[in-house]
Structure formats: C-alpha cells, structure tokens
Tab-separated table of C-alpha atoms and ligand atoms in Angstrom:
chain	number	residue	atom	x	y	z
A	465	UNK	CA	26.423	30.078	-11.898
A	466	UNK	CA	24.367	28.601	-9.290
A	467	UNK	CA	27.298	27.007	-7.545
A	468	UNK	CA	28.591	30.267	-6.982
A	469	UNK	CA	28.609	30.994	-3.171
A	470	UNK	CA	26.825	34.474	-3.307
A	471	UNK	CA	24.350	32.721	-5.713
A	472	UNK	CA	23.460	29.850	-3.517
A	473	UNK	CA	22.926	32.073	-0.391
A	474	UNK	CA	20.556	34.217	-2.787
A	475	UNK	CA	18.687	30.986	-4.092
A	476	UNK	CA	18.335	30.049	-0.392
A	477	UNK	CA	17.156	33.468	1.076
A	478	UNK	CA	14.972	34.387	-2.170
A	479	UNK	CA	14.198	31.243	-3.836
A	480	UNK	CA	15.592	29.160	-6.306
A	481	UNK	CA	13.226	29.623	-9.183
A	482	UNK	CA	13.761	33.285	-8.647
A	483	UNK	CA	17.376	33.808	-8.415
A	484	UNK	CA	17.982	31.244	-11.699
A	485	UNK	CA	15.557	33.532	-13.535
A	486	UNK	CA	17.730	36.701	-12.970
A	487	UNK	CA	21.030	34.522	-13.417
A	488	UNK	CA	20.096	33.549	-16.980
A	489	UNK	CA	18.852	37.011	-17.592
A	490	UNK	CA	21.954	38.552	-16.527
A	491	UNK	CA	24.064	35.910	-18.296
A	492	UNK	CA	22.080	36.819	-21.400
A	493	UNK	CA	22.748	40.552	-20.538
A	494	UNK	CA	26.442	40.168	-20.462
A	495	UNK	CA	27.019	37.830	-23.511
A	496	UNK	CA	24.572	40.824	-25.470
A	497	UNK	CA	27.003	43.212	-24.171
A	498	UNK	CA	30.208	41.273	-25.046
A	499	UNK	CA	28.547	40.823	-28.962
A	500	UNK	CA	27.953	44.696	-29.113
A	501	UNK	CA	31.451	45.883	-27.957
A	502	UNK	CA	32.917	43.230	-30.507
A	503	UNK	CA	33.638	40.628	-27.654
A	504	UNK	CA	37.170	40.162	-28.437
A	505	UNK	CA	38.331	43.417	-27.295
A	506	UNK	CA	37.228	42.952	-23.569
A	507	UNK	CA	37.863	40.173	-21.261
A	508	UNK	CA	34.791	37.882	-20.680
A	509	UNK	CA	32.915	38.873	-17.659
A	510	UNK	CA	33.813	36.556	-14.939
A	511	UNK	CA	31.736	34.330	-13.124
A	512	UNK	CA	32.022	36.784	-9.971
A	513	UNK	CA	30.761	39.810	-12.040
A	514	UNK	CA	27.599	37.880	-12.972
A	515	UNK	CA	27.048	36.592	-9.400
A	516	UNK	CA	27.285	40.411	-8.578
A	517	UNK	CA	24.787	41.819	-11.208
A	518	UNK	CA	22.415	39.110	-9.896
A	519	UNK	CA	22.995	40.529	-6.149
A	520	UNK	CA	22.184	43.795	-7.959
A	521	UNK	CA	19.179	42.857	-9.368
A	522	UNK	CA	17.752	41.451	-6.428
A	523	UNK	CA	18.361	44.416	-4.610
A	524	UNK	CA	16.484	46.622	-7.195
A	525	UNK	CA	13.748	44.095	-7.401
A	526	UNK	CA	12.860	43.928	-3.868
A	527	UNK	CA	13.279	48.104	-3.337
A	528	UNK	CA	10.108	49.771	-2.867
A	529	UNK	CA	9.429	51.364	-6.082
A	530	UNK	CA	6.984	54.142	-4.976
A	531	UNK	CA	9.481	56.203	-2.774
A	532	UNK	CA	8.879	59.454	-1.038
A	533	UNK	CA	10.457	62.275	-2.719
A	534	UNK	CA	10.481	66.102	-1.938
A	535	UNK	CA	7.883	68.384	-3.816
A	536	UNK	CA	9.240	71.311	-4.197
A	537	UNK	CA	7.715	72.133	-7.493
A	538	UNK	CA	5.730	75.104	-6.137
A	539	UNK	CA	2.467	72.936	-6.964
A	540	UNK	CA	1.107	71.360	-3.821
A	541	UNK	CA	-1.462	69.283	-4.891
A	542	UNK	CA	0.651	67.842	-7.673
A	543	UNK	CA	-1.083	64.849	-9.756
A	544	UNK	CA	2.227	63.348	-10.543
A	545	UNK	CA	3.695	63.564	-7.432
A	546	UNK	CA	0.199	61.895	-5.386
A	547	UNK	CA	-1.573	65.274	-4.601
A	548	UNK	CA	-2.765	65.676	-1.329
A	549	UNK	CA	-0.133	64.648	1.632
A	550	UNK	CA	-2.177	62.657	4.080
A	551	UNK	CA	-2.248	63.181	7.819
A	552	UNK	CA	-1.201	60.817	10.594
A	553	UNK	CA	-4.769	60.333	11.530
A	554	UNK	CA	-5.206	58.653	7.934
A	555	UNK	CA	-2.388	56.331	7.792
A	556	UNK	CA	-3.602	55.115	11.527
A	557	UNK	CA	-7.073	54.471	10.139
A	558	UNK	CA	-5.516	52.619	6.901
A	559	UNK	CA	-3.526	50.385	9.263
A	560	UNK	CA	-6.341	49.737	11.510
A	561	UNK	CA	-8.209	48.600	8.263
A	562	UNK	CA	-5.449	46.346	6.905
A	563	UNK	CA	-6.770	43.297	8.193
A	564	UNK	CA	-10.695	41.566	8.632
A	565	UNK	CA	-12.954	44.836	9.051
A	566	UNK	CA	-16.502	45.261	9.027
A	567	UNK	CA	-16.501	47.167	5.843
A	568	UNK	CA	-19.896	45.650	4.675
A	569	UNK	CA	-21.678	44.087	7.731
A	570	UNK	CA	-23.900	45.956	10.285
A	571	UNK	CA	-22.348	44.643	13.615
A	572	UNK	CA	-25.682	44.884	15.549
A	573	UNK	CA	-27.700	42.880	13.278
A	574	UNK	CA	-25.090	40.985	11.490
A	575	UNK	CA	-26.569	41.568	8.349
A	576	UNK	CA	-24.875	42.637	5.215
A	577	UNK	CA	-24.418	46.694	5.026
A	578	UNK	CA	-23.288	49.015	3.219
A	579	UNK	CA	-19.196	50.517	2.889
A	580	UNK	CA	-20.696	53.968	2.733
A	581	UNK	CA	-22.229	54.047	5.816
A	582	UNK	CA	-18.663	54.727	7.157
A	583	UNK	CA	-18.286	58.331	5.483
A	584	UNK	CA	-21.624	59.275	4.638
A	585	UNK	CA	-22.929	60.795	8.042
A	586	UNK	CA	-19.741	63.248	8.021
A	587	UNK	CA	-20.692	63.639	4.411
A	588	UNK	CA	-23.953	64.797	5.048
A	589	UNK	CA	-22.735	67.104	8.223
A	590	UNK	CA	-20.286	68.740	6.114
A	591	UNK	CA	-22.219	69.342	2.902
A	592	UNK	CA	-25.715	69.516	3.882
A	593	UNK	CA	-26.463	66.764	1.219
A	594	UNK	CA	-28.831	64.027	1.811
A	595	UNK	CA	-26.733	61.163	0.918
A	596	UNK	CA	-23.234	60.427	-0.095
A	597	UNK	CA	-21.413	57.739	-1.928
A	598	UNK	CA	-17.426	57.383	-2.838
A	599	UNK	CA	-16.236	55.864	-6.005
A	600	UNK	CA	-12.723	55.873	-7.363
A	601	UNK	CA	-11.636	59.140	-8.114
A	602	UNK	CA	-13.751	62.293	-9.303
A	603	UNK	CA	-13.622	61.390	-13.580
A	604	UNK	CA	-15.251	58.204	-12.016
A	605	UNK	CA	-18.052	60.104	-10.045
A	606	UNK	CA	-18.850	62.248	-13.006
A	607	UNK	CA	-19.061	58.892	-15.640
A	608	UNK	CA	-21.004	56.987	-13.179
A	609	UNK	CA	-23.364	60.066	-12.411
A	610	UNK	CA	-24.251	60.602	-16.057
A	611	UNK	CA	-24.038	57.161	-16.812
A	612	UNK	CA	-26.898	56.323	-14.187
A	613	UNK	CA	-28.900	59.588	-15.073
A	614	UNK	CA	-28.487	60.135	-18.202
A	615	UNK	CA	-27.969	57.119	-20.028
A	616	UNK	CA	-29.120	57.480	-23.973
A	617	UNK	CA	-30.264	61.095	-23.044
A	618	UNK	CA	-28.752	64.568	-23.674
A	619	UNK	CA	-27.296	66.547	-21.261
A	620	UNK	CA	-26.915	70.126	-22.532
A	621	UNK	CA	-23.934	71.740	-21.163
A	622	UNK	CA	-22.012	75.267	-21.674
A	623	UNK	CA	-19.220	75.186	-24.490
A	624	UNK	CA	-17.275	77.508	-21.622
A	625	UNK	CA	-17.427	74.179	-19.589
A	626	UNK	CA	-16.248	71.677	-22.221
A	627	UNK	CA	-12.906	71.323	-20.245
A	628	UNK	CA	-10.008	68.880	-20.423
A	629	UNK	CA	-8.734	68.391	-16.766
A	630	UNK	CA	-5.922	66.545	-18.124
A	631	UNK	CA	-4.895	63.362	-19.417
A	632	UNK	CA	-7.423	61.560	-20.958
A	633	UNK	CA	-10.421	63.791	-18.737
A	634	UNK	CA	-12.499	65.723	-21.652
A	635	UNK	CA	-15.903	66.673	-20.993
A	636	UNK	CA	-17.168	65.512	-24.621
A	637	UNK	CA	-14.889	62.364	-24.317
A	638	UNK	CA	-16.460	61.518	-20.695
A	639	UNK	CA	-19.850	62.275	-21.814
A	640	UNK	CA	-19.709	59.671	-24.821
A	641	UNK	CA	-18.324	56.621	-22.682
A	642	UNK	CA	-21.053	57.216	-20.272
A	643	UNK	CA	-23.664	56.633	-22.846
A	644	UNK	CA	-25.240	60.211	-23.329
A	645	UNK	CA	-25.302	62.780	-25.667
A	646	UNK	CA	-23.818	66.252	-25.186
A	647	UNK	CA	-25.874	69.174	-26.370
A	648	UNK	CA	-23.169	71.775	-26.518
A	649	UNK	CA	-25.032	75.303	-25.465
A	650	UNK	CA	-23.779	78.831	-25.310
A	651	UNK	CA	-20.156	79.868	-26.863
A	652	UNK	CA	-16.737	79.628	-25.726
A	653	UNK	CA	-17.175	82.727	-23.414
A	654	UNK	CA	-20.629	83.478	-23.191
A	655	UNK	CA	-23.702	80.994	-22.005
A	656	UNK	CA	-26.817	82.472	-21.097
A	657	UNK	CA	-30.255	81.093	-19.247
A	658	UNK	CA	-31.998	81.257	-22.568
A	659	UNK	CA	-29.270	78.742	-24.307
A	660	UNK	CA	-30.029	76.190	-22.009
A	661	UNK	CA	-33.652	76.530	-22.043
A	662	UNK	CA	-33.807	76.450	-25.753
A	663	UNK	CA	-31.806	73.618	-25.367
A	664	UNK	CA	-34.243	71.360	-23.391
A	665	UNK	CA	-36.405	68.916	-24.867
A	666	UNK	CA	-38.018	65.656	-24.012
A	667	UNK	CA	-34.719	63.343	-24.268
A	668	UNK	CA	-32.942	65.987	-21.948
A	669	UNK	CA	-31.638	64.229	-18.743
A	670	UNK	CA	-30.303	66.804	-16.601
A	671	UNK	CA	-28.724	69.900	-16.502
A	672	UNK	CA	-25.011	70.144	-15.591
A	673	UNK	CA	-22.256	72.766	-14.646
A	674	UNK	CA	-18.803	71.816	-14.819
A	675	UNK	CA	-16.546	73.622	-12.970
A	676	UNK	CA	-13.885	74.913	-15.400
A	677	UNK	CA	-11.270	74.133	-12.886
A	678	UNK	CA	-7.655	74.632	-14.617
A	679	UNK	CA	-8.194	77.888	-16.785
A	680	UNK	CA	-10.154	81.265	-16.548
A	681	UNK	CA	-12.107	83.297	-19.528
A	682	UNK	CA	-11.415	86.756	-18.622
A	683	UNK	CA	-12.836	89.842	-20.625
A	684	UNK	CA	-16.481	89.813	-22.191
A	685	UNK	CA	-17.833	86.950	-20.444
A	686	UNK	CA	-20.940	85.306	-19.326
A	687	UNK	CA	-21.749	82.227	-17.943
A	688	UNK	CA	-25.013	80.762	-16.059
A	689	UNK	CA	-24.491	80.235	-12.253
A	690	UNK	CA	-25.217	77.766	-10.144
A	691	UNK	CA	-28.412	78.875	-8.568
A	692	UNK	CA	-29.883	79.818	-12.029
A	693	UNK	CA	-29.426	76.688	-13.399
A	694	UNK	CA	-30.803	75.282	-10.477
A	695	UNK	CA	-33.758	76.750	-10.953
A	696	UNK	CA	-34.055	76.513	-14.769
A	697	UNK	CA	-33.690	72.427	-14.171
A	698	UNK	CA	-36.539	72.652	-11.345
A	699	UNK	CA	-38.785	74.569	-13.846
A	700	UNK	CA	-38.369	71.270	-15.755
A	701	UNK	CA	-38.431	68.930	-13.564
A	702	UNK	CA	-34.895	67.720	-14.294
A	703	UNK	CA	-31.863	67.083	-12.073
A	704	UNK	CA	-29.161	69.468	-11.611
A	705	UNK	CA	-25.695	67.558	-11.418
A	706	UNK	CA	-22.814	70.068	-10.215
A	707	UNK	CA	-19.299	68.458	-11.063
A	708	UNK	CA	-16.758	71.046	-8.727
A	709	UNK	CA	-13.898	69.137	-9.258
A	710	UNK	CA	-11.649	70.236	-6.275
A	711	UNK	CA	-14.339	70.026	-3.700
A	712	UNK	CA	-13.578	71.982	-0.899
A	713	UNK	CA	-15.118	71.874	2.511
A	714	UNK	CA	-14.484	74.955	4.374
A	715	UNK	CA	-14.125	78.439	2.773
A	716	UNK	CA	-10.819	79.012	1.756
A	717	UNK	CA	-10.605	83.004	2.421
A	718	UNK	CA	-9.884	81.865	6.014
A	719	UNK	CA	-6.241	81.039	5.519
A	720	UNK	CA	-6.032	83.706	3.179
A	721	UNK	CA	-6.652	81.935	-0.479
A	722	UNK	CA	-8.992	82.929	-3.050
A	723	UNK	CA	-12.717	81.937	-2.484
A	724	UNK	CA	-13.520	78.428	-3.954
A	725	UNK	CA	-16.986	77.379	-4.032
A	726	UNK	CA	-17.722	74.696	-1.258
A	727	UNK	CA	-19.511	71.760	-1.415
A	728	UNK	CA	-22.192	72.810	0.925
A	729	UNK	CA	-22.928	76.215	-1.172
A	730	UNK	CA	-23.231	74.263	-4.582
A	731	UNK	CA	-25.827	72.118	-2.705
A	732	UNK	CA	-27.282	75.375	-0.874
A	733	UNK	CA	-27.504	77.061	-4.551
A	734	UNK	CA	-29.510	73.739	-5.813
A	735	UNK	CA	-27.558	71.041	-7.127
A	736	UNK	CA	-28.930	67.634	-6.724
A	737	UNK	CA	-25.879	65.926	-7.097
A	738	UNK	CA	-22.490	67.326	-6.607
A	739	UNK	CA	-19.193	65.051	-7.725
A	740	UNK	CA	-15.761	66.235	-6.440
A	741	UNK	CA	-12.282	64.882	-6.187
A	742	UNK	CA	-11.194	63.337	-2.263
A	743	UNK	CA	-7.562	64.403	-3.098
A	744	UNK	CA	-7.452	68.021	-4.114
A	745	UNK	CA	-8.455	70.521	-1.967
A	746	UNK	CA	-10.142	68.246	0.493
A	747	UNK	CA	-6.658	66.867	1.402
A	748	UNK	CA	-7.631	63.284	1.453
A	749	UNK	CA	-6.801	60.130	-0.321
A	750	UNK	CA	-7.385	59.452	-3.953
A	751	UNK	CA	-11.149	59.181	-4.050
A	752	UNK	CA	-14.329	60.391	-5.878
A	753	UNK	CA	-17.334	61.586	-3.854
A	754	UNK	CA	-20.876	61.922	-5.310
A	755	UNK	CA	-23.264	63.253	-2.753
A	756	UNK	CA	-26.819	64.805	-3.680
A	757	UNK	CA	-30.523	64.257	-2.754
A	758	UNK	CA	-31.212	60.740	-1.475
A	759	UNK	CA	-33.148	59.254	-4.232
A	760	UNK	CA	-30.682	60.203	-6.890
A	761	UNK	CA	-27.587	58.458	-5.073
A	762	UNK	CA	-29.634	55.550	-4.275
A	763	UNK	CA	-30.123	55.469	-8.408
A	764	UNK	CA	-26.265	56.008	-8.841
A	765	UNK	CA	-25.476	53.439	-6.380
A	766	UNK	CA	-27.619	50.736	-8.167
A	767	UNK	CA	-25.816	51.157	-11.324
A	768	UNK	CA	-23.846	48.037	-11.662
A	769	UNK	CA	-20.946	49.894	-13.030
A	770	UNK	CA	-20.757	51.625	-9.101
A	771	UNK	CA	-18.967	48.135	-8.606
A	772	UNK	CA	-16.444	48.533	-10.903
A	773	UNK	CA	-15.799	51.981	-9.211
A	774	UNK	CA	-16.062	51.791	-5.607
A	775	UNK	CA	-13.538	52.455	-3.022
A	776	UNK	CA	-11.754	50.146	-1.264
A	777	UNK	CA	-11.600	49.716	2.479
A	778	UNK	CA	-8.316	51.715	3.280
A	779	UNK	CA	-9.246	54.550	1.035
A	780	UNK	CA	-12.648	54.773	3.056
A	781	UNK	CA	-10.708	53.971	5.974
A	782	UNK	CA	-8.301	57.362	5.036
A	783	UNK	CA	-11.516	59.431	4.287
A	784	UNK	CA	-13.430	58.543	7.216
A	785	UNK	CA	-10.684	59.908	9.295
A	786	UNK	CA	-10.193	62.709	7.394
A	787	UNK	CA	-13.905	64.299	6.928
A	788	UNK	CA	-13.970	65.020	10.823
A	789	UNK	CA	-10.798	66.887	10.925
A	790	UNK	CA	-13.377	69.859	9.252
A	791	UNK	CA	-15.378	69.879	12.310
A	792	UNK	CA	-13.573	72.892	13.529
A	793	UNK	CA	-12.928	74.855	10.552
A	794	UNK	CA	-10.591	77.277	12.142
A	795	UNK	CA	-7.992	74.479	13.047
A	796	UNK	CA	-8.226	72.608	10.039
A	797	UNK	CA	-5.320	74.308	8.595
A	798	UNK	CA	-3.547	72.819	11.507
A	799	UNK	CA	-4.744	69.404	11.214
A	800	UNK	CA	-4.483	68.983	7.375
A	801	UNK	CA	-1.109	69.037	5.578
A	802	UNK	CA	-2.402	69.802	2.191
A	803	UNK	CA	-4.643	73.089	3.684
A	804	UNK	CA	-1.528	73.586	5.862
A	805	UNK	CA	0.983	73.959	3.066
A	806	UNK	CA	-1.544	76.599	1.015
A	807	UNK	CA	-2.038	78.603	4.177
A	808	UNK	CA	1.747	79.211	4.523
A	809	UNK	CA	2.579	82.582	4.450
A	810	UNK	CA	5.134	84.407	2.102
A	811	UNK	CA	7.189	85.814	5.118
A	812	UNK	CA	7.547	82.393	6.627
A	813	UNK	CA	8.730	80.632	3.533
A	814	UNK	CA	10.851	83.409	2.679
A	815	UNK	CA	12.771	83.274	6.078
A	816	UNK	CA	13.081	79.566	5.535
A	817	UNK	CA	14.376	80.104	2.170
A	818	UNK	CA	16.934	82.600	3.771
A	819	UNK	CA	18.029	80.089	6.657
A	820	UNK	CA	18.794	77.779	3.846
A	821	UNK	CA	20.660	79.503	1.010
A	822	UNK	CA	24.202	79.351	2.645
A	823	UNK	CA	23.774	75.747	3.593
A	824	UNK	CA	22.844	75.076	-0.059
A	825	UNK	CA	25.249	77.398	-1.637
A	826	UNK	CA	27.817	75.295	0.391
A	827	UNK	CA	27.066	71.845	-0.704
A	828	UNK	CA	26.867	73.310	-4.352
A	829	UNK	CA	30.447	74.528	-3.723
A	830	UNK	CA	30.261	76.505	-6.573
A	831	UNK	CA	28.552	74.654	-9.160
A	832	UNK	CA	25.578	77.260	-9.138
A	833	UNK	CA	24.960	80.324	-7.517
A	834	UNK	CA	21.921	80.296	-4.843
A	835	UNK	CA	20.038	82.798	-4.435
A	836	UNK	CA	16.657	83.742	-2.703
A	837	UNK	CA	13.837	84.666	-5.023
A	838	UNK	CA	10.027	85.460	-5.092
A	839	UNK	CA	8.041	83.123	-6.947
A	840	UNK	CA	4.277	81.772	-6.694
A	841	UNK	CA	3.076	78.454	-5.790
A	842	UNK	CA	0.252	76.487	-7.403
A	843	UNK	CA	-2.643	74.938	-5.838
A	844	UNK	CA	-2.451	72.439	-8.539
A	845	UNK	CA	-4.806	69.763	-9.489
A	846	UNK	CA	-6.710	72.328	-11.877
A	847	UNK	CA	-7.341	74.775	-8.477
A	848	UNK	CA	-7.153	78.183	-8.500
A	849	UNK	CA	-4.890	78.083	-11.898
A	850	UNK	CA	-4.691	81.864	-12.583
A	851	UNK	CA	-4.031	83.179	-8.935
A	852	UNK	CA	-1.147	81.432	-7.528
A	853	UNK	CA	0.140	82.013	-4.154
A	854	UNK	CA	3.110	84.275	-2.781
A	855	UNK	CA	5.722	82.307	-2.206
A	856	UNK	CA	9.714	82.052	-1.975
A	857	UNK	CA	12.198	79.767	-3.946
A	858	UNK	CA	15.846	78.861	-3.767
A	859	UNK	CA	17.189	79.565	-7.328
A	860	UNK	CA	20.110	77.497	-8.338
A	861	UNK	CA	22.191	78.824	-11.251
A	862	UNK	CA	24.684	76.948	-12.766
A	863	UNK	CA	27.434	79.036	-14.827
A	864	UNK	CA	26.766	76.966	-17.750
A	865	UNK	CA	22.989	76.863	-18.594
A	866	UNK	CA	23.716	73.126	-20.194
A	867	UNK	CA	24.681	72.031	-16.607
A	868	UNK	CA	20.974	72.829	-15.514
A	869	UNK	CA	19.421	69.533	-16.357
A	870	UNK	CA	22.347	67.800	-14.808
A	871	UNK	CA	21.535	69.726	-11.749
A	872	UNK	CA	18.131	68.930	-11.746
A	873	UNK	CA	19.132	65.140	-12.082
A	874	UNK	CA	21.560	65.548	-9.451
A	875	UNK	CA	18.575	66.184	-6.969
A	876	UNK	CA	16.394	63.986	-8.511
A	877	UNK	CA	19.083	61.215	-7.447
A	878	UNK	CA	19.035	61.659	-3.891
A	879	UNK	CA	18.450	59.516	-1.127
A	880	UNK	CA	14.718	61.103	-1.013
A	881	UNK	CA	14.344	62.688	-4.542
A	882	UNK	CA	13.963	66.461	-4.637
A	883	UNK	CA	11.623	67.551	-7.120
A	884	UNK	CA	11.954	71.445	-8.422
A	885	UNK	CA	11.095	73.272	-11.466
A	886	UNK	CA	13.122	74.796	-13.925
A	887	UNK	CA	12.370	78.176	-14.882
A	888	UNK	CA	14.597	81.203	-16.581
A	889	UNK	CA	17.820	79.097	-16.574
A	890	UNK	CA	17.823	78.215	-13.229
A	891	UNK	CA	16.644	75.232	-10.751
A	892	UNK	CA	13.653	76.985	-8.513
A	893	UNK	CA	12.700	74.954	-5.360
A	894	UNK	CA	9.953	76.478	-3.929
A	895	UNK	CA	10.175	75.814	-0.563
A	896	UNK	CA	5.798	75.861	0.552
A	897	UNK	CA	6.072	72.378	0.498
A	898	UNK	CA	9.300	71.584	2.539
A	899	UNK	CA	7.479	71.151	6.181
A	900	UNK	CA	10.939	70.611	7.720
A	901	UNK	CA	14.359	72.149	6.782
A	902	UNK	CA	16.135	68.599	7.914
A	903	UNK	CA	14.625	66.956	4.713
A	904	UNK	CA	16.547	68.600	2.620
A	905	UNK	CA	19.806	69.370	4.480
A	906	UNK	CA	19.722	65.985	5.748
A	907	UNK	CA	20.867	64.625	2.293
A	908	UNK	CA	23.057	67.373	0.887
A	909	UNK	CA	26.106	65.220	1.973
A	910	UNK	CA	24.766	62.749	-0.836
A	911	UNK	CA	24.498	65.135	-3.225
A	912	UNK	CA	27.286	64.269	-6.269
A	913	UNK	CA	27.827	67.772	-7.380
A	914	UNK	CA	30.767	70.118	-6.142
A	915	UNK	CA	32.709	67.061	-4.409
A	916	UNK	CA	35.083	66.122	-7.247
A	917	UNK	CA	38.336	68.078	-7.316
A	918	UNK	CA	37.685	70.262	-10.418
A	919	UNK	CA	34.180	71.219	-8.747
A	920	UNK	CA	32.361	70.450	-12.299
A	921	UNK	CA	29.092	68.641	-12.143
A	922	UNK	CA	29.199	64.949	-13.079
A	923	UNK	CA	29.943	63.978	-16.778
A	924	UNK	CA	26.199	63.360	-18.688
A	925	UNK	CA	25.625	59.557	-18.635
A	926	UNK	CA	25.378	58.199	-22.008
A	927	UNK	CA	22.345	56.240	-23.331
B	555	PLP	C1	-10.159	67.185	-11.138
B	555	PLP	C2	-11.537	67.185	-11.893
B	555	PLP	C3	-11.747	65.923	-12.315
B	555	PLP	C4	-11.249	64.656	-12.535
B	555	PLP	O1	-11.157	64.405	-10.782
B	555	PLP	P1	-9.939	63.053	-10.413
B	555	PLP	O2	-10.144	62.821	-9.027
B	555	PLP	O3	-8.790	63.615	-11.240
B	555	PLP	O4	-10.380	62.039	-11.305
B	555	PLP	C5	-13.254	66.433	-12.980
B	555	PLP	N1	-14.121	67.379	-13.401
B	555	PLP	C6	-13.075	68.364	-12.459
B	555	PLP	C7	-13.703	69.533	-12.956
B	555	PLP	C8	-12.060	68.641	-12.260
B	555	PLP	O5	-11.411	69.903	-11.735
C-alpha cells in the first residue's frame, strides 16, 4: 500500500507515520466489511479503492470540526450553537491576542500584573460595582463565589429558586460541590422575608438570590425582591450574592424587549456580589463575570480554585472589545450582533420571509410546500423564557410526514448546515437570525432534494 502513488504522495505531504496508521485502519475496515458480507460474493477491494479511502480519511481529519451553521432554529442564544455571535471588534481583538501579550504584566513597572485589569475598568463603569473578575462561565462564577464565601457554611435559598439551568447545572448540586450546605426556605411558589430571617443562624455564610432564568411561576406567588434580601443581609452582616444568569448591561426595553434586570440594577439594589454569563444577553464570549465589593472579589480571587477556572487571553480580549460597545446604549444594538438579532422587528423578518419563499419553493421543486407563517423566537439560554419574540418563519411541509426528518437532514447536509426546528409536521426556518439572504440562497443549489427525476427525497441512509 505504501508504494501506491497516491499513498506515497500523501505520506510525503502529511508524514509517513500518520499515513501508515490510516492505511492500516482502512485495510482493517475493508477486511471487516468483506467478512461481514460473506466475502466471496464481493470482489476484494482493489488497492486503488483502499488508497482512495485513505485520501478521503485524510481530508475528513484535516477539515475543521467546528463549522459555521445557519441558526434558523428561532433560538437566538442557542447553547448548542455557541450562543452569542461575536462582532468583528471581538474577532480582531482575539487575533491581536494570539501571540505574546501583556496579559499579566504591568508594562510601566515591569512587575507581575493581573489579567482582570484588562476588563475591570469597563465592568466597573457599566455595572457600578467596585471590582470584577472573570472565569470560564457563569456556572464557574457561582461555584467559585460559593466556595470562596460559604465553604462549610449554610446558604439559605428559596425553594422557588432551586433551578436547573440545563445540563448538569442544578443549584443544589452546585452548592454541594461548592462545599456549602443548602438550607431550603419558603415553598415552590411563595417565599417571604420571614423565611429567610428564620433560617439565619451562626453558621449562615450569606444570602443568595438566583434568577429563575428558564421558567416562570404565575398565579399565587410571592418572592422576596433583591432589595429586601439585601436589607435582611445587612441586618445580619452577611454578604448578599445575586446570580443573575443572563446579565444584561443595558435596558432591553429600549429594543422593544421585555425588561430583564441589569447588572447595574442588581448592584444598585444592594447585591454585594453579582454573577452573570458573558455569552447570554451580554452578547460576548463564553465566560462568567463576578462583580461586587472589592473585599469580597479579592477573597474570591484568592481562592486557589480561581486558577482552575480563570478565563484565557482570547476570552478576555474578546470581552474587552465588547464591553466598550455598551458606552452608548442607543447604538449598542447596531454594534452587537446578539442584540441586533433580538431587536429585529417582526415586519422586517416577515418581509424577508416573503422575499425568500418563492426561491425556496423553487429549490424544493415540489418536495415540500413552502409558506410564510408567524412564529415566536426564543431569546435562549434561559432568558425571557415565556414571552418569546414575534417573528416569521418559512414553513416547509413535505407531502408525506415521514419525509420530514429527511428534509431536515438535507438542510443539515448543506455546505453551511441550516438548522431549523420541527413543529406540527413542518420544518420551520425562523428567519430572525438570517442576517443576509445570500447565506441561505447561496447554497440552495447544493440541496439534495427535488433534483432527481422523480422529484422525491433521497432514500433514507441505512445504518
Ligand atoms: C445560565 C445560568 C447559569 C450558568 O451560566 P453558564 O454561563 O451557562 O455557565 C447559572 N445561573 C443562572 C441563573 C443562569 O441563568
């Protein structure tokens, strides 16, 4: 095999050891396939066929695994799709930071510096907090804060705020892993100030409020507002920690969105420490931000666990480029893709859908009926879970409902995979996040539907 011209060429280009391993893998695979099929019925693979497999394998391995997709799911900050899209300012900053940088060095004195200084000034300005530090994500921010301020101590938390954010982030588990004891107070639907007061003992470390993020309790409910909790904390000389989840830095009402408490409001309402995500409504890179009183932030930063959770230079560079975009709240939606997409008006999206409908219908050539339907987008990442945002979608409805999954598969198989959502027997492409029509139109030629003579969908792939 190693004498085969194409394999020899590959070995010269990519290294002999790497290619030899692939040759062995492909031979083993061929052998297995032949045995499975009862060998004799099928001609043994020729050497050329195996060489071709090797070439394909090399191509696959060298192709980037993380690829851009079109998020037409209707969930703007989709965790599985990488949450907030970053603006060019952030990309340039990350590129600048790729080599050696002044990450932890004071250029004036030559002394050891602190990586948080690159974002702290802007975080202070935008939140009104005294100090700030950045970790890998908000889950880490909460874990580190609790471990730093409440290790082996008690933390009362309302039963209405024992949230599961998704994946493995469940408040009771995080508390346990942070080494503190959760003291449940109140009930699922109603918690009162006296519940907290009754729970406070000598072993209480702090009071905490967790933004319920991804659900809402309606009806007969009562919660203790942040301002009141801050007051109770002060009465007992305890820090008050507010996990905001999706921390926003500006008033979303300016973009026609429902109000979501901002970090500045949480600070003003008396939180001593506020934790929030960088890649939710803030619209930045994945990170968790901790802001608050200088003495408490300093304690958090001294925790050896901080070292295991600290943000890297690329993240800090991106965050450092994004925070200044908030200097003029009136223009932030123009500058920050996440907010721009969230602020898009239904009328614009619907006009876009009408524009695209006939083109998509043409590409599908009768394989599915295409119509424009109203829908609701989700902010995603647990923010504003109930309201949804009025939007418009292209509804792709195949004649036979069993073709639906294959239709969705054909869109996922495009050079830039298109992800929609399936609802009521149709594939919905919510156009809220389609910035440029050509991103979709440009690849319709590659759609493997309706091109065959029978205008039928491709047969299902057998596993
Ligand atoms: C999203 C969220 C988290 C976790 O944040 P990540 O950045 O996803 O780690 C924690 N707490 C709340 C309230 C959240 O909404």
